CSV table of C-alpha atoms and ligand atoms in Angstrom, one decimal:
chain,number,residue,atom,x,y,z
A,113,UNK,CA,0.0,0.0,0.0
A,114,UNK,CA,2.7,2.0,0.4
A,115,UNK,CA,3.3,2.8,-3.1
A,116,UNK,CA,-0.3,4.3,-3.8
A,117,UNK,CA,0.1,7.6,-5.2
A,118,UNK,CA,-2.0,9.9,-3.2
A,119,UNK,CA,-5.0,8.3,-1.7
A,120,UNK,CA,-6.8,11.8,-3.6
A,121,UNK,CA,-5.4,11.2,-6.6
A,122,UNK,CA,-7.0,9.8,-9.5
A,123,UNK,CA,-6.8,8.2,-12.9
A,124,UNK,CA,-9.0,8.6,-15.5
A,125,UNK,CA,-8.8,6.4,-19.0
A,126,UNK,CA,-10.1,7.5,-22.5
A,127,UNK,CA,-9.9,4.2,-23.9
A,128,UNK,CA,-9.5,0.6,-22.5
A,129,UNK,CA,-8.1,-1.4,-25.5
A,130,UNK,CA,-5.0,-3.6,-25.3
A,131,UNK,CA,-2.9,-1.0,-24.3
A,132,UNK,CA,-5.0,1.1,-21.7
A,133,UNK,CA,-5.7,-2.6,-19.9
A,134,UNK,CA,-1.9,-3.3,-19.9
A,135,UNK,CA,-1.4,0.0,-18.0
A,136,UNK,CA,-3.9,-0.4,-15.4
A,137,UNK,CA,-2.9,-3.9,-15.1
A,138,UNK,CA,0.8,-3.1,-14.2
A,139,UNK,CA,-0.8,-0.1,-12.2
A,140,UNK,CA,-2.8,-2.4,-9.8
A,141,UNK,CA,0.1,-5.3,-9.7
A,142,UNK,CA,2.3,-2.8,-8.6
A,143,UNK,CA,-0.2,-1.1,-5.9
A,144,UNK,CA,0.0,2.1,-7.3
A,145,UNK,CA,-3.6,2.8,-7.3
A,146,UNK,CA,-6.0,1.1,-5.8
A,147,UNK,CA,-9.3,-0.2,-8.1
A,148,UNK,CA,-11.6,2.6,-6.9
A,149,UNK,CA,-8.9,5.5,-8.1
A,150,UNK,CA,-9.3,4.5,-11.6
A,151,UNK,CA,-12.1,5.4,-14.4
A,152,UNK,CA,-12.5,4.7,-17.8
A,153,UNK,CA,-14.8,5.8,-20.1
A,154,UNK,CA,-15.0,3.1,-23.7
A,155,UNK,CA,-17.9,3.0,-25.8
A,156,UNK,CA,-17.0,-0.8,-26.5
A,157,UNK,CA,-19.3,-3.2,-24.1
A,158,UNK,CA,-16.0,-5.6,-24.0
A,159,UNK,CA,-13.9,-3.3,-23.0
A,160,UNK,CA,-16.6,-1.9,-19.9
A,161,UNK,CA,-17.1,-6.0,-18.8
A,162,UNK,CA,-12.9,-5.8,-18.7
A,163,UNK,CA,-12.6,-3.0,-16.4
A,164,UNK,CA,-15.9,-4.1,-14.5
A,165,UNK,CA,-13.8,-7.3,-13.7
A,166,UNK,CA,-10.7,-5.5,-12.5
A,167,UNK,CA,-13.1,-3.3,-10.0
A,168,UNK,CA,-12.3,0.0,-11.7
A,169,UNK,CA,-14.8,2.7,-12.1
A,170,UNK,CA,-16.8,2.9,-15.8
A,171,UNK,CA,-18.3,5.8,-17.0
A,172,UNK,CA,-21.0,6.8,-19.3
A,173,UNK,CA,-20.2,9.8,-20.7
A,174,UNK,CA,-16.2,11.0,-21.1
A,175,UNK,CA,-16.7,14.6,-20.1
A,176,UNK,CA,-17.2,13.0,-16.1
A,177,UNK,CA,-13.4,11.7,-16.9
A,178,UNK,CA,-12.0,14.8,-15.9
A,179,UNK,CA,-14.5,15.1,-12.6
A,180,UNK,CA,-13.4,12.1,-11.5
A,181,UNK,CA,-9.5,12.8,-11.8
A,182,UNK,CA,-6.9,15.7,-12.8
A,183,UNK,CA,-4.8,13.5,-14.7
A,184,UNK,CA,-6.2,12.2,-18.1
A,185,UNK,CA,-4.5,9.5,-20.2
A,186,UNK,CA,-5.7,9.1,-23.8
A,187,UNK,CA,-5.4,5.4,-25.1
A,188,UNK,CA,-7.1,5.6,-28.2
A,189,UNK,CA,-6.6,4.6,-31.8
A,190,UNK,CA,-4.8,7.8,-33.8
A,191,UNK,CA,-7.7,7.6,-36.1
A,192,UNK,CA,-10.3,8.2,-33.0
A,193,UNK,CA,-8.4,11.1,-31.1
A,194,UNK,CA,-10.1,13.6,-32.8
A,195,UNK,CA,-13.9,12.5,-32.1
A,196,UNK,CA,-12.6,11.3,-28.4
A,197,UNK,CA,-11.0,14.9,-27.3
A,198,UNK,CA,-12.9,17.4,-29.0
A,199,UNK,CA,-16.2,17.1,-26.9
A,200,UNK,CA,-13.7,17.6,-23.6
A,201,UNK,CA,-11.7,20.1,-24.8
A,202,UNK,CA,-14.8,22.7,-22.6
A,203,UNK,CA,-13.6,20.2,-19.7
A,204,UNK,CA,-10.3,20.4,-19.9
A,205,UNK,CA,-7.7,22.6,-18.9
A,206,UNK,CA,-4.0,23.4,-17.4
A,207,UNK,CA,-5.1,21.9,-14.2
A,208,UNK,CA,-5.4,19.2,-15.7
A,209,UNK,CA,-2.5,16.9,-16.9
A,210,UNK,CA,-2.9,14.9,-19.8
A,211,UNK,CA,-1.0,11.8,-20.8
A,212,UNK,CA,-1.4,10.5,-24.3
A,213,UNK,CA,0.3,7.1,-25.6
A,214,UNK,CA,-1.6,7.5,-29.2
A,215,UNK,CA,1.2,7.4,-31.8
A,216,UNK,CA,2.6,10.1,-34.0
A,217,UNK,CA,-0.2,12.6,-32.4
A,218,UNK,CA,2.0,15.8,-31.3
A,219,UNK,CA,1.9,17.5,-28.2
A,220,UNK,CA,1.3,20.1,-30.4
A,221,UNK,CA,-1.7,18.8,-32.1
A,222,UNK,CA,-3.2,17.8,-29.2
A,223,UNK,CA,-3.2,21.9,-27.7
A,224,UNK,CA,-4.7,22.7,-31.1
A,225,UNK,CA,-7.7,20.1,-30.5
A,226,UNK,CA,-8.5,21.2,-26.9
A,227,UNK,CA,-7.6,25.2,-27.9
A,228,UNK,CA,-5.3,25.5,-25.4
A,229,UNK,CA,-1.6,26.3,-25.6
A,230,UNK,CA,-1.0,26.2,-21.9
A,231,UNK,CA,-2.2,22.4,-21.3
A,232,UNK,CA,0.5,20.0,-19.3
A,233,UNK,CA,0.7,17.2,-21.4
A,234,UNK,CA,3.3,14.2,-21.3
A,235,UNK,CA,3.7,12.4,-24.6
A,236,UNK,CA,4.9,9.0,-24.6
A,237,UNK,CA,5.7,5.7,-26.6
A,238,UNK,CA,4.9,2.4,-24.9
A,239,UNK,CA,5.3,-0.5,-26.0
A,240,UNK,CA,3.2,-4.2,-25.9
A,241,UNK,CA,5.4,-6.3,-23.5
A,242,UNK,CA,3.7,-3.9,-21.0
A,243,UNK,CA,1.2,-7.0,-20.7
A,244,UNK,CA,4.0,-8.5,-18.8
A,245,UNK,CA,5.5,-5.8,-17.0
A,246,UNK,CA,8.0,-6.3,-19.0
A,247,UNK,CA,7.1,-2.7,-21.6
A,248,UNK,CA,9.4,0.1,-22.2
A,249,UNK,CA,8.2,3.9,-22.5
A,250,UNK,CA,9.9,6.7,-24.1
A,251,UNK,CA,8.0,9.5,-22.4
A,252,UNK,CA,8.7,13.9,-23.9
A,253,UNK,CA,7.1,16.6,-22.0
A,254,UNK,CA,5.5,19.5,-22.7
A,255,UNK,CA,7.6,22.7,-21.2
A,256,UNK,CA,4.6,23.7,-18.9
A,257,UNK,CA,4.9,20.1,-16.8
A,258,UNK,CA,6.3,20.3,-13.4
A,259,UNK,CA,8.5,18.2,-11.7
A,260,UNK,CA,6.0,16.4,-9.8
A,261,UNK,CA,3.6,15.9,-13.3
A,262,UNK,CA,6.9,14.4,-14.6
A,263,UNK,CA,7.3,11.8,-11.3
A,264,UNK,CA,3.6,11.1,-11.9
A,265,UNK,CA,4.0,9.8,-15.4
A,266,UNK,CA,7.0,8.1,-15.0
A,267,UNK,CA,5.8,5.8,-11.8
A,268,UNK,CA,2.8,5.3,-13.9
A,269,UNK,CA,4.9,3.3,-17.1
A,270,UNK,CA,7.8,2.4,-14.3
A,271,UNK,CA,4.6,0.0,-13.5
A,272,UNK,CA,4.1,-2.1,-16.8
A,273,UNK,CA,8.3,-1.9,-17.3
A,274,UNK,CA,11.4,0.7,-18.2
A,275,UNK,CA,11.3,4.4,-19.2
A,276,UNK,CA,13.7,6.8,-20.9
A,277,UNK,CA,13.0,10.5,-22.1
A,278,UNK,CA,13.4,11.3,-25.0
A,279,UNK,CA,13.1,15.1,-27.1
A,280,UNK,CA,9.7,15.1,-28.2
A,281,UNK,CA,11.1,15.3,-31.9
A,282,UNK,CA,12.6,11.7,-31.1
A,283,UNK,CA,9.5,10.0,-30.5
A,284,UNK,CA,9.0,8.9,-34.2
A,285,UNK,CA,11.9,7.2,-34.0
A,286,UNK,CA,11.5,5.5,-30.2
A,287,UNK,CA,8.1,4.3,-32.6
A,288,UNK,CA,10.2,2.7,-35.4
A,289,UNK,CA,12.8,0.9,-33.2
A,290,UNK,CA,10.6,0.0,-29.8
A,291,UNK,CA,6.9,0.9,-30.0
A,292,UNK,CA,6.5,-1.6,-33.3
A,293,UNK,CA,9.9,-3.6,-32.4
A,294,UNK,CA,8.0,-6.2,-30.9
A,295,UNK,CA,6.8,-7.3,-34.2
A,296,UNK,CA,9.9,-7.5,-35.4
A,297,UNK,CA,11.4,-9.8,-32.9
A,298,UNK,CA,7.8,-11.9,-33.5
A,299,UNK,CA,8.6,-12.0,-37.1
A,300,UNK,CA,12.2,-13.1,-36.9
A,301,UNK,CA,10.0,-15.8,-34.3
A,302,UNK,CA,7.9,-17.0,-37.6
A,303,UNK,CA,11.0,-17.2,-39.6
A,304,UNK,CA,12.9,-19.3,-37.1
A,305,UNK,CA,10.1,-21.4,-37.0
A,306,UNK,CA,9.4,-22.0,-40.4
A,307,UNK,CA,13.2,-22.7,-41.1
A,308,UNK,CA,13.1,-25.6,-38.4
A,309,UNK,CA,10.0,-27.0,-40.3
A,310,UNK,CA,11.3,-27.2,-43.6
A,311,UNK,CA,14.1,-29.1,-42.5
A,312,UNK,CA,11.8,-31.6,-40.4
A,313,UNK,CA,10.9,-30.0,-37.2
A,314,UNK,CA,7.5,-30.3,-35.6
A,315,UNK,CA,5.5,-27.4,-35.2
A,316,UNK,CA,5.7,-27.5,-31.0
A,317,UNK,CA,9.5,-28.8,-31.1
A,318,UNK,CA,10.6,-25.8,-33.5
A,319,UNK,CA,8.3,-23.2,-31.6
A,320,UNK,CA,9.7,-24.3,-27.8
A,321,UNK,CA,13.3,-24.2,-29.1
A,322,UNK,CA,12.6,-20.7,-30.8
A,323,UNK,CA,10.6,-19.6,-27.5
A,324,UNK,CA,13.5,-20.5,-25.1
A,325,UNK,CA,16.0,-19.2,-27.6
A,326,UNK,CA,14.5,-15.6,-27.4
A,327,UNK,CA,14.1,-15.8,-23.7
A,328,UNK,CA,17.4,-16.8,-22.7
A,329,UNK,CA,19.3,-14.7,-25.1
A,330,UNK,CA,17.3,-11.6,-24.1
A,331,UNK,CA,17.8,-12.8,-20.6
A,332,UNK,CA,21.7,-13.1,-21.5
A,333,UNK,CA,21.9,-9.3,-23.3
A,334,UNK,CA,20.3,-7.8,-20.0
A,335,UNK,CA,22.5,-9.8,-17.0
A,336,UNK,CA,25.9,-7.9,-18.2
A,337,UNK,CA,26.7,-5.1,-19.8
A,338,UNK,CA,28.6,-7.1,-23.3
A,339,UNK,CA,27.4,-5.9,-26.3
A,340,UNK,CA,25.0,-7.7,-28.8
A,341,UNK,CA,28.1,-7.8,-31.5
A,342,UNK,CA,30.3,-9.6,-28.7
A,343,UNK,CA,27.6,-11.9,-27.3
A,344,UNK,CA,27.2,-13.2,-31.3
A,345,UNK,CA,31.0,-13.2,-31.5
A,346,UNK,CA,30.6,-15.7,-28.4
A,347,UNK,CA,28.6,-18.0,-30.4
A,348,UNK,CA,30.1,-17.9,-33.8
A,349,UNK,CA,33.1,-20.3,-34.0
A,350,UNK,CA,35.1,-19.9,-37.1
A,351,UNK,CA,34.2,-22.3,-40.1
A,352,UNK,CA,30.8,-23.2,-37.8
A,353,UNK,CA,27.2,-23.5,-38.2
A,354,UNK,CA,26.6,-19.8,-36.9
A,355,UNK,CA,29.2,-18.8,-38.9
A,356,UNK,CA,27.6,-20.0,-42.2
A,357,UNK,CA,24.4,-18.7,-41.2
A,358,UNK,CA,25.3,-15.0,-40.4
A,359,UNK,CA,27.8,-15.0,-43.8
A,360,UNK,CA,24.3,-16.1,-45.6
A,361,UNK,CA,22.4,-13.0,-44.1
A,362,UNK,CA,25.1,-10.6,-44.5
A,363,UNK,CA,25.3,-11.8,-48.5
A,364,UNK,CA,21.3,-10.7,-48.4
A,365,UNK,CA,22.2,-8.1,-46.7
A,366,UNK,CA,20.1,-8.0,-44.0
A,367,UNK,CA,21.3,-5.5,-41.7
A,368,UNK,CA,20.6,-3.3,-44.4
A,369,UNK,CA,17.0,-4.3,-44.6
A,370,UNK,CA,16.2,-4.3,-41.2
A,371,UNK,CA,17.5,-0.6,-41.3
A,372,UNK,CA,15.6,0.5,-44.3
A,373,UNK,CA,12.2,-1.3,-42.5
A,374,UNK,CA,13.1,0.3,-38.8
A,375,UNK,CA,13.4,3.8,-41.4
A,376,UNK,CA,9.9,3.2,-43.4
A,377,UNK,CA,8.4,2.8,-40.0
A,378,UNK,CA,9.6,6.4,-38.5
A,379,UNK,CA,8.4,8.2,-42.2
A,380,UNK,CA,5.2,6.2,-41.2
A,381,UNK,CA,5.0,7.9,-37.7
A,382,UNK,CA,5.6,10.9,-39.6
A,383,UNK,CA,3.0,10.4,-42.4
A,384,UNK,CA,0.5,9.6,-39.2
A,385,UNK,CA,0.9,12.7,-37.2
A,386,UNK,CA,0.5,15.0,-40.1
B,484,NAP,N1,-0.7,-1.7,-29.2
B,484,NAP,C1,0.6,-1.3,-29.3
B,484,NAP,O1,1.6,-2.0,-29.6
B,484,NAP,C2,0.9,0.2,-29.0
B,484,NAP,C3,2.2,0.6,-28.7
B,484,NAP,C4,2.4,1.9,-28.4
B,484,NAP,C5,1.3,2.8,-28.4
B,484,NAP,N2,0.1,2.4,-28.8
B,484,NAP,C6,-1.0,3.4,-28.9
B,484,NAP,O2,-1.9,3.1,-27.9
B,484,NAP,C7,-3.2,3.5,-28.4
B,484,NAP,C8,-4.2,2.5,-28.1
B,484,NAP,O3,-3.8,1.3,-28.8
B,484,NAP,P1,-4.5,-0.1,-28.4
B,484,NAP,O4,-3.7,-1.2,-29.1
B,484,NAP,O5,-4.8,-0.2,-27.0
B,484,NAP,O6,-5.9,0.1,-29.2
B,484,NAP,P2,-7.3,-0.6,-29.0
B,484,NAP,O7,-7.1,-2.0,-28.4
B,484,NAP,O8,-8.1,-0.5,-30.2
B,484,NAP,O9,-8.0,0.3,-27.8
B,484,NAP,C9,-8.6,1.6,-28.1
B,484,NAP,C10,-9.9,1.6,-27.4
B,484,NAP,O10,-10.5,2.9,-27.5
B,484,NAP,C11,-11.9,2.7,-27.7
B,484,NAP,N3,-12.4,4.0,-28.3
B,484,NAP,C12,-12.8,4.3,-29.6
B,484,NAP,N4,-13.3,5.5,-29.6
B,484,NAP,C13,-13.3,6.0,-28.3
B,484,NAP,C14,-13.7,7.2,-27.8
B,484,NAP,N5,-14.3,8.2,-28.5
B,484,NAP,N6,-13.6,7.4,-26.4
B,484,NAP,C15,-13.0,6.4,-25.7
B,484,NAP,N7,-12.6,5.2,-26.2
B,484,NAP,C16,-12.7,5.0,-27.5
B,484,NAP,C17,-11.9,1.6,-28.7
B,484,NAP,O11,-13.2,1.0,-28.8
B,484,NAP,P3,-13.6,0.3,-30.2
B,484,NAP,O12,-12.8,-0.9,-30.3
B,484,NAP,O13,-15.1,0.1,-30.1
B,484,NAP,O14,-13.2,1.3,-31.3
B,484,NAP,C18,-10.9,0.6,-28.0
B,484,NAP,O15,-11.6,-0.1,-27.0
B,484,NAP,C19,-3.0,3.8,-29.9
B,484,NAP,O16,-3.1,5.2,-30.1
B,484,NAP,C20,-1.7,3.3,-30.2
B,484,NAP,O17,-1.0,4.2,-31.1
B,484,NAP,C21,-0.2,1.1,-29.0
């Protein structure tokens, strides 16, 4: 109990999808608020039966988000931000602080939605291994946040993982390398996968072997402080089987497409907050 907040201060959700639930998840695990500090407001029936479950507060119209609690977090879909914040930019104001995880929406944007250029917001860049605690959050800050909005919003993603502050100009590329990075690392998964198939795996043998891999090698790049390029030095024995393997990506040259992919993403981020 020690770790709750302020017992007066709330948290108030617009949104409850994946990302919003991971949140509040890692906020409860952690003790940081109790149940009856948060609120939501979701127009989706699911998403009301989640946060009934979890004993958090759901509301019927968003405009009581801001009654219920100073702090606002906006968890929905780019394409939904606009119809979510206009009707509360009346509600809203620089007592208020607002914490928004939508991607490539601007701080800036945001002040020119609510009509106010003087609104504490905190922009930030989680990412989906905040299911497991296990997230990291770039978070940029709008120059009228104080120290004590800036505590706020870091113990908040400190919950659900790691966090590191960026310039808010850098948060299109924490997007491309971190925000969608987990779908890299599944990808790479699939591949693995399929490779130990065509060569006469099973399905659950090649999938366990792939699962551990990934676990223990993360596991092994965060106990110490080596390098990724010395850890694979480590495994690759001259004339060897990882040796033949990492001369057959380099002839595809796949560093260089994993850069050009991590690249299109960021003009993507761009594209989406214009
Ligand atoms: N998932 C990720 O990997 C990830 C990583 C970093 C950042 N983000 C950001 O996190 C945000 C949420 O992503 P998500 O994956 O959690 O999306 P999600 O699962 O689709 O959740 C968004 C929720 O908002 C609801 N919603 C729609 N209109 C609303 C409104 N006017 N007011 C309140 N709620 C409304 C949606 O309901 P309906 O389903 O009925 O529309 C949905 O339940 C996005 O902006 C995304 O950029 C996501």
């Amino acid at each position: 109990m020690s770790n709750i907040i302020k017992q007066s201060e709330n948290l108030s959700l617009l949104g409850f999808g994946n990302m919003g639930q991971a949140i509040v998840k890692g906020l409860l695990r952690k003790n940081i608020f109790l149940p009856s500090q948060i609120y939501i407001f979701d127009p989706a029936d699911e998403k009301q039966q989640d946060a009934m479950k979890l004993g958090i507060q759901v509301l019927r119209n968003p405009d009581e988000l801001l009654k219920k609690a100073h702090t606002l977090l906006i968890a929905v879909k780019p394409q939904m931000i606009q119809s979510a914040l206009v009707p509360l930019s009346s509600v809203i104001n620089k007592d208020n602080l607002i914490i928004s995880i939508v991607a490539g929406i601007s701080i800036r944007y945001i002040k020119d939605l609510l009509k106010n250029m003087e609104l504490r917001i905190v922009r930030t860049m989680p990412n989906t291994p905040a299911l497991v605690g296990e997230g990291i959050t770039a978070l940029s800050y709008s120059r009228e946040c104080t120290e004590q909005d800036k505590s706020f919003a870091h113990q908040i993603f400190q919950s659900v993982g790691k966090t590191v502050v960026v310039p808010e100009e850098q948060i299109d590329i924490v997007t491309a390398v971190s925000g969608s990075g987990p779908a890299y690392f599944f990808y790479l998964c699939e591949c693995m996968i399929d490779a130990g198939k065509s060569l006469g795996l099973s399905e659950e043998t090649a999938m366990a072997l792939v699962r551990q891999t990934f676990y223990g090698s993360g596991t092994l790049l965060m106990s110490g402080d080596d390098l990724p390029e010395i850890l694979r030095a480590r495994v690759t024995s001259k004339g060897g089987t990882t040796e033949s393997a990492l001369k057959t990506m380099e002839a595809r040259n796949m560093k260089s497409i994993v850069i050009e992919a991590i690249q299109s993403a960021y003009h993507r981020a761009q594209e989406l907050g214009k």
